[in-house]
Structure formats: C-alpha cells, structure tokens
C-alpha cells in the first residue's frame, strides 16, 4: 500500500471561487453578500460546537484561518475571485451559493489540496508554506498583496500515466525551486518587491494551480510564463546544478528513481517504444503541457479616487508602495464594452464624461466609444490603445460614483484584459527527439464504427436511439483525441464497446454475427435475455422456439445512453472548454475530474477482481440519486459520495458485487440457478413449483409467531430471497475480511458502518407531521436487521453466542429504542429462520436436488474468492485499493464508535430544532443539545462534525485517501491504452 507521509499535506484545504457581479454592482457592495455566506457558515459551526459541548468554550469556534474570504477583482471572463482556507470539502458543494434573499450570481468553484513540498535541504525539512507567519498574515490582513495571478497548470498526461504521484512531487519541487529563485532575484534587483504564492493540487481538470500574490503584476506574468519553458531534460539539469544548501545525495536518489519510472513505466515510454524509433527521447518532452493565468487586483485595498490624486489603501511599506504605484502607471489594459443595441450614443456620452482630463488628453483623436469594433459579445473597444492601471481604476471608479445609473441603463457589461510584453526567451526543441502524440489510435476506428452502425441499422430499436448511440461514439472519439483531457475519457471506451457487443451480439474479432453462433448458445442467450429483460416480452409468454433470439428492449439502450452521456459530461464540466460558462450544471459548479477519475479506475479494478474476463469495465458517473446504484456497466454516485470518500470506500465493493448472480448464472452458465436472476418472471414450471414447495416447507418448520414473521416469509423468503445475502457476503469477504481473520472485529466494523450508512438515507425515515421530526422507519429497521444478521448466521456460519456479541452494542442513538425493544425477538427470528433454511437446504441436498446453498457458496468461493489477478501489477493495485479502503473505513468506524461516557451513542443530526419529545418516543435526542458528540450522521445524506479538531482529522484522512488512490489510478490507467 502506498505510504502517505502524515505531514505531506497541509491541515486545511484551499477554496477559490470565481463569480460575476450581478446588476453591474459596485464590487465592494457585492462582496458583502459573499462575505456573509462565509460568516454565517462559520458562526453556525461555532454555535453547533458550543451546543454539542453544553457550554460556550474557548475552542468552540473554528480557527481564525478558515472561512475568512479574501476578495480580488478579476480581469477576463469573471469579475471576482474569493480565496479561503476550509476544513471540509463539502463547503464548496453545499454552502457556497447565492442566498435566497440576496442577489443571484453565477460562479465556479475550485477546491484543492495543499502539499507540504519536500525541498531536500541539508536540514531534511519540508516547505510548509502555511506553518509560517505568511499565511496567518495574509488571511488576517496584516500582509497586503495588491495583485494576484491564478495560474492553472495541466501536466503532461503521458508522463503522469503509469507514474502518478512521484511525477507530481517532481514537478512541485521544480516549481518551488524556480519560483523561489525568481523571487530572490527580484528582491535583489527591485527595491520593495514582494511576492507570496500557494501551490494547490486540484480536484478539477488540471492537476495544479499556483496562486500568486504580489505588488508587481508584470512580475507575476513573467514567472507564470517562465514556468512553461523547460522540458524534462532541462528540469533535471536544473536539479543537478543546485548549490550546497541542498542535499544533493537525497535529490539524486529521488530523481533517479522518478527518471527511471518515467523511462520504463510511463505511457510516454510505451508510446515511444511502441514506435521502435530509437532517436526519440522522453527527456525532450515538456512536463507542463498547457498553462493559463487569470489576473486580478485586491477589491478594497488597492487605490481609490480622491479630489487630488490616487492613494494606496493597504499595508504596504514605503518601497513596496513605490513599486506598486510604478506598476499602476504601466500601460497593460485593453477595455472592451458590451452595449445594449440602440444605446451606443448614450453609452458613448457616459464613457466620455467619465474620462479623466489626463487620459482624454493622451488618447488618439477622435474620441468615440463605437469607432472600433471586434468580434464576440464585447463588440466595442475603447480606448483603442492600452491604458494604465491608474487610468483604468480612475475610469471605473468615476463610473461607479457619478454615472452608475446610466451605466446600468445603457451597458450590459465590460471586460478588461491585460496585454504584456513578453520578456522570456524561448528556444526551439530538437524535432527529431520530440514525440508527436498520435491519439487517433485510441478512437473507435472507422472499420469498427461502421460495423456497429450496420448492426444498429438492422436492430429493432427506434431511429432516435440509433442516432444517439452514434453520437456517443462521435463524442468519445472527439474527447479521447483531446491532448489535454484524453485520460479522463479512456475509461469510457471499454464499457461502451462491451455493451454494444453484448446487445448487438456483435463479434468484433472475427467479424461474425449471431448467425454463426451454435444453437446451444443461441438457446442460452435467448433464455437469459428473456430473464434479464422481461419487459420486452409478455410476462406469461413462454418461448416456443428455443433457438429464437429475444432482443433486449429499447429501455436497456436508453438507460445506457443516459448514464454514459452523464459520465461524459461529468468529465467535461468546468474543464478548460467552459472557462466562460458557469451556469449549466445544477449539481456542482466546479471541476471534479481528478476525483471522479480515481473512483472510476478503482471501481474498474474491483470489478475485474470479481468478474475477471467477464467484467464490463464499468464506468462511474455522478448524478443526483440519493443512494449509490449500479448496473453491470456503470456505478452512479452523487456529490456527497464524491466529497465524502469514507462513504464510497464502504460501498464501492458492495456495488461492484451486486451482479454476482448474473455473473455466475449467465457468464458461467450455471443455468439451474437462473431463477435467482428475476424471480417474478420464471419460465420453467417445475422451478416455480420448487420455490412454492420450498417456501411452504420453511413456513411450517419455523412456526411463525406473529404477523410480521408471516409477512416477512411471504414477501422475502424463498430460494430467490437469498440473492442479496450473496452480495453482502462477497462484499464482506473482499472488503472487510480480506485477511481472513477469524475474530469478530471485521464483522462488527462491517455491521456498524453499514448501519451508519443506512442512517444517512432519507428514504429510510418517516416524518412526524405535527412537529416535523424524522424517525427511522421501523419496518426498514426490521428488514435491515434481519438481512445483516441472516447473512452472518447463514453465510458466515457464526454461532448464536457470536451473533449476540455482534448485537451487544447499538450503533447509534437514533436506533436505540428500536434496538432495545426489537433486538431480542428479531434475533430469535433470525436464528429460527436460519436453522429452518439450513435444514431445508440440507434436506434438498440429501434428496439429490441439484440446487443447494452450500453449492452456490462453493461457486462463489471457487469462481471469485479463490481466484485473483494473474497479472502481478493488477493484483498489487487491487490489494492497495482494498487496504486503503479498509484504513479509511476503520477511521470512519473509530470516529463513530467512541463515546464520551457509556450513556452516549453517536447521534443523528436533527433537521428540526422543535423535536424535544424524549419520553415514549422512537427518537432519543434533541437537536444537538445535551450530547457530548463531535460527529453526527445527517439523515439527509451527509456526515457532519461539530468540532474543528474532528473536521481536521476527517479532512486529513480524506486527503491521504484521495491522493493515494489517485496515484494508483494514474498507474492503472495505462492498461486501458494497451487493449
């Protein structure tokens, strides 16, 4: 398992948001609304913390470092940037949005992880940017940086693929060396120069973002352009030339290791070697494949207009202020305007009236706003020449102060862009040693595409579906050839082709179709399709011709198209394609490409572990579904699952295992168990009779004691009812008991963590209409209790005493009354039911019946549990994933099982503060009050902490997990280019 240094990442995450400013408001006025979002959230955290601890305490409120927004006005497509440290990823998804009573605004958010970068100096220390005074002074306003530059960096996919986190660390070291050297050089040459920067490992489309803050915007531009200059060879030469303050021995060992990894294991090495061209050299490639920088200036503490001159407002020393004012007199800015049609002359009069005498004097005549036009929505350029910051600030300030009403009436908006003279000298590369990426090879090629279209042409589905399927292929081919984004899309290719082959009975290898399949296989395929897709047939219809092929219906195609298309757009949302678009996604206004890529790859690896060659390489997509769901081809999660990785760690193996019955019956042709696939649509009469006789025998032997037991057996018990037990058992064995420990510890963790997950599902609650309180549904509690314990008793074959030990502690206070009142009779029912089922299966085996529980368990053992990866690299990836998952699950469990006193359990977070009924209620708690808890389960689907310390612990565990699985995903993704 990858070893993650506990001090590798900063204790807080970094949050940035880009917004527009609605209604052409004054930026300072609009920022008051933005600031209130942070203030309200931070105050609520403090109040909840105080309530949960029964008194206001010194440390009840969050740190002064977090949720303290720093605003900068932006040039370009957005108007405002907000920066803050946060201690919970979900702030970006749940809290940062317009208030219902405030003004609406469009926005994008970016959340990232702050690395503490190893700088290999003689003291063996790390660059812990946020441990020194700079970060505190930046967020509390003691240090003032007038300008910002936000540089997004996309690294070379071909170097990342197969190498992963090692390559990121190499580039981080390079960036720190380059930037620090640049800053030191500037400080020596320019009096008063100051610069501060933050390196951020993103969760969106690009791997890194550097946030520069300083008093020289031209210097920020210079360093942002310098970063993209060097190829890998030049970077390694730079490391070799470091002076004696660095530990060269340690650097050499690290660099040699990474260089060897890139040379042997990277996708770039594969591409070069695959061409068999010896003079191509991976060192000639550039690690940074693209970068873009957005510039801005501080919203409040920049400059403002007075009657006499322009003054600086902000904490700048004399020399720092002089350099800043010198920057303000440089001509950088080109302004363009979007004017309402027919309002051009009125707009012209406003702008001319707002021009300062000095600016009016130096502009080229004649002065006319609509004299020069350009393409795009900002049609009019004025002034036609570059103007300085001072002139621009004065112009905008005058408009806001004197002409704001007229500006709103006549203008739609304006855009200011910066134009710099580039001082960086670039050099040509050796074209004979530079690899040209031929991504066309990874498209669905023309020959394959035409075969699929030909199959669709004669297939009995509507033309609209055929057209959409064709568009899916075209979209994939476009995305996989994008030089920046292709690695996010490669995982969508295999499930798309597998789906089409299975649905169209299309044999790609030998170009044959269903007409060449033997009658026996035709029969199997027809029967299985009938069972799996009964909606395409009359429910009571039997197949007269056993050789007849029953096609899947249009719904199967529609479902796949919708889920695949959603996955496609998940990977596009808020990527570099959409830098100007900010209002098309109702779910999350930010990039998720990195984390989604991680989940997608680990889910594929888990599926491969279970199904081997029959795996569909399922993809992961993100939708608004409140629970995690899956088909053979995909796994659907929501944004809570995305940013709460402990939930996904608990669920991903279970979801992948959901299709084990279909695998054993259809793929491995154990047809005598076909009734387990779809028990409501049984074909064979003797199978129907077998199930009825089985159920009757169980009812008689168990001797039901009450109405619930009778109903439970009627609705759930039968040979088909054990289907869900197999998935639970397989999930437990693969994800919790992978080391085959004999004690009950892993079973207890499995049991309790699943109860915790059940408690975050709103669909398992009922609501009291009188006071709005939520209660866990008693019927669901009974079913889930029986389901879990029946699996333990039947599948794990634990003793009655061990079963009682597993149920000794109630997992949560929310379940306490149900637990205490129902546990004993439900356990009694589980034992009687389990004994009855065991006896029935035993008798069936003695009578020579060809269906038995033991045999099916043996099928799971032989075909799944005892099998593994034949490829050692795949095996290691899988073992690392399971170990990382379990480590996070254990952490999740430890947080919830701990008690302050024996009388306190972990609490559900109430959504209504009015629920004060404790006597004779199914709820044991009030809204936070009187509970010394730091962690709550939210029945609306979240996990919530009232303690800053606990939030930091959870964030730390989440960061370590995400970065570790990102490393595995990057290495594992190379395999999808080799297929």
PDB file of C-alpha atoms in Angstrom, residues 173 177 233-243 248 251-252 255-256 259:
ATOM      1  CA  UNK A 173       9.917  20.529  -6.380  1.00  0.00           C
ATOM      2  CA  UNK A 177      12.892  25.978  -6.894  1.00  0.00           C
ATOM      3  CA  UNK A 233      15.837  17.271 -19.549  1.00  0.00           C
ATOM      4  CA  UNK A 234      16.259  20.936 -18.648  1.00  0.00           C
ATOM      5  CA  UNK A 235      14.442  20.406 -15.346  1.00  0.00           C
ATOM      6  CA  UNK A 236      16.787  17.549 -14.392  1.00  0.00           C
ATOM      7  CA  UNK A 237      19.813  19.664 -15.349  1.00  0.00           C
ATOM      8  CA  UNK A 238      18.438  22.375 -13.078  1.00  0.00           C
ATOM      9  CA  UNK A 239      18.342  19.891 -10.174  1.00  0.00           C
ATOM     10  CA  UNK A 240      21.917  18.810 -10.826  1.00  0.00           C
ATOM     11  CA  UNK A 241      23.163  22.404 -10.674  1.00  0.00           C
ATOM     12  CA  UNK A 242      21.739  23.157  -7.202  1.00  0.00           C
ATOM     13  CA  UNK A 243      24.109  24.698  -4.682  1.00  0.00           C
ATOM     14  CA  UNK A 248      22.337  16.503  -3.423  1.00  0.00           C
ATOM     15  CA  UNK A 251      17.934  14.634  -4.564  1.00  0.00           C
ATOM     16  CA  UNK A 252      19.935  12.375  -6.849  1.00  0.00           C
ATOM     17  CA  UNK A 255      15.397  11.994  -9.271  1.00  0.00           C
ATOM     18  CA  UNK A 256      16.982   8.771 -10.490  1.00  0.00           C
ATOM     19  CA  UNK A 259      13.501   9.279 -14.085  1.00  0.00           C
TER      20      UNK A 259
END
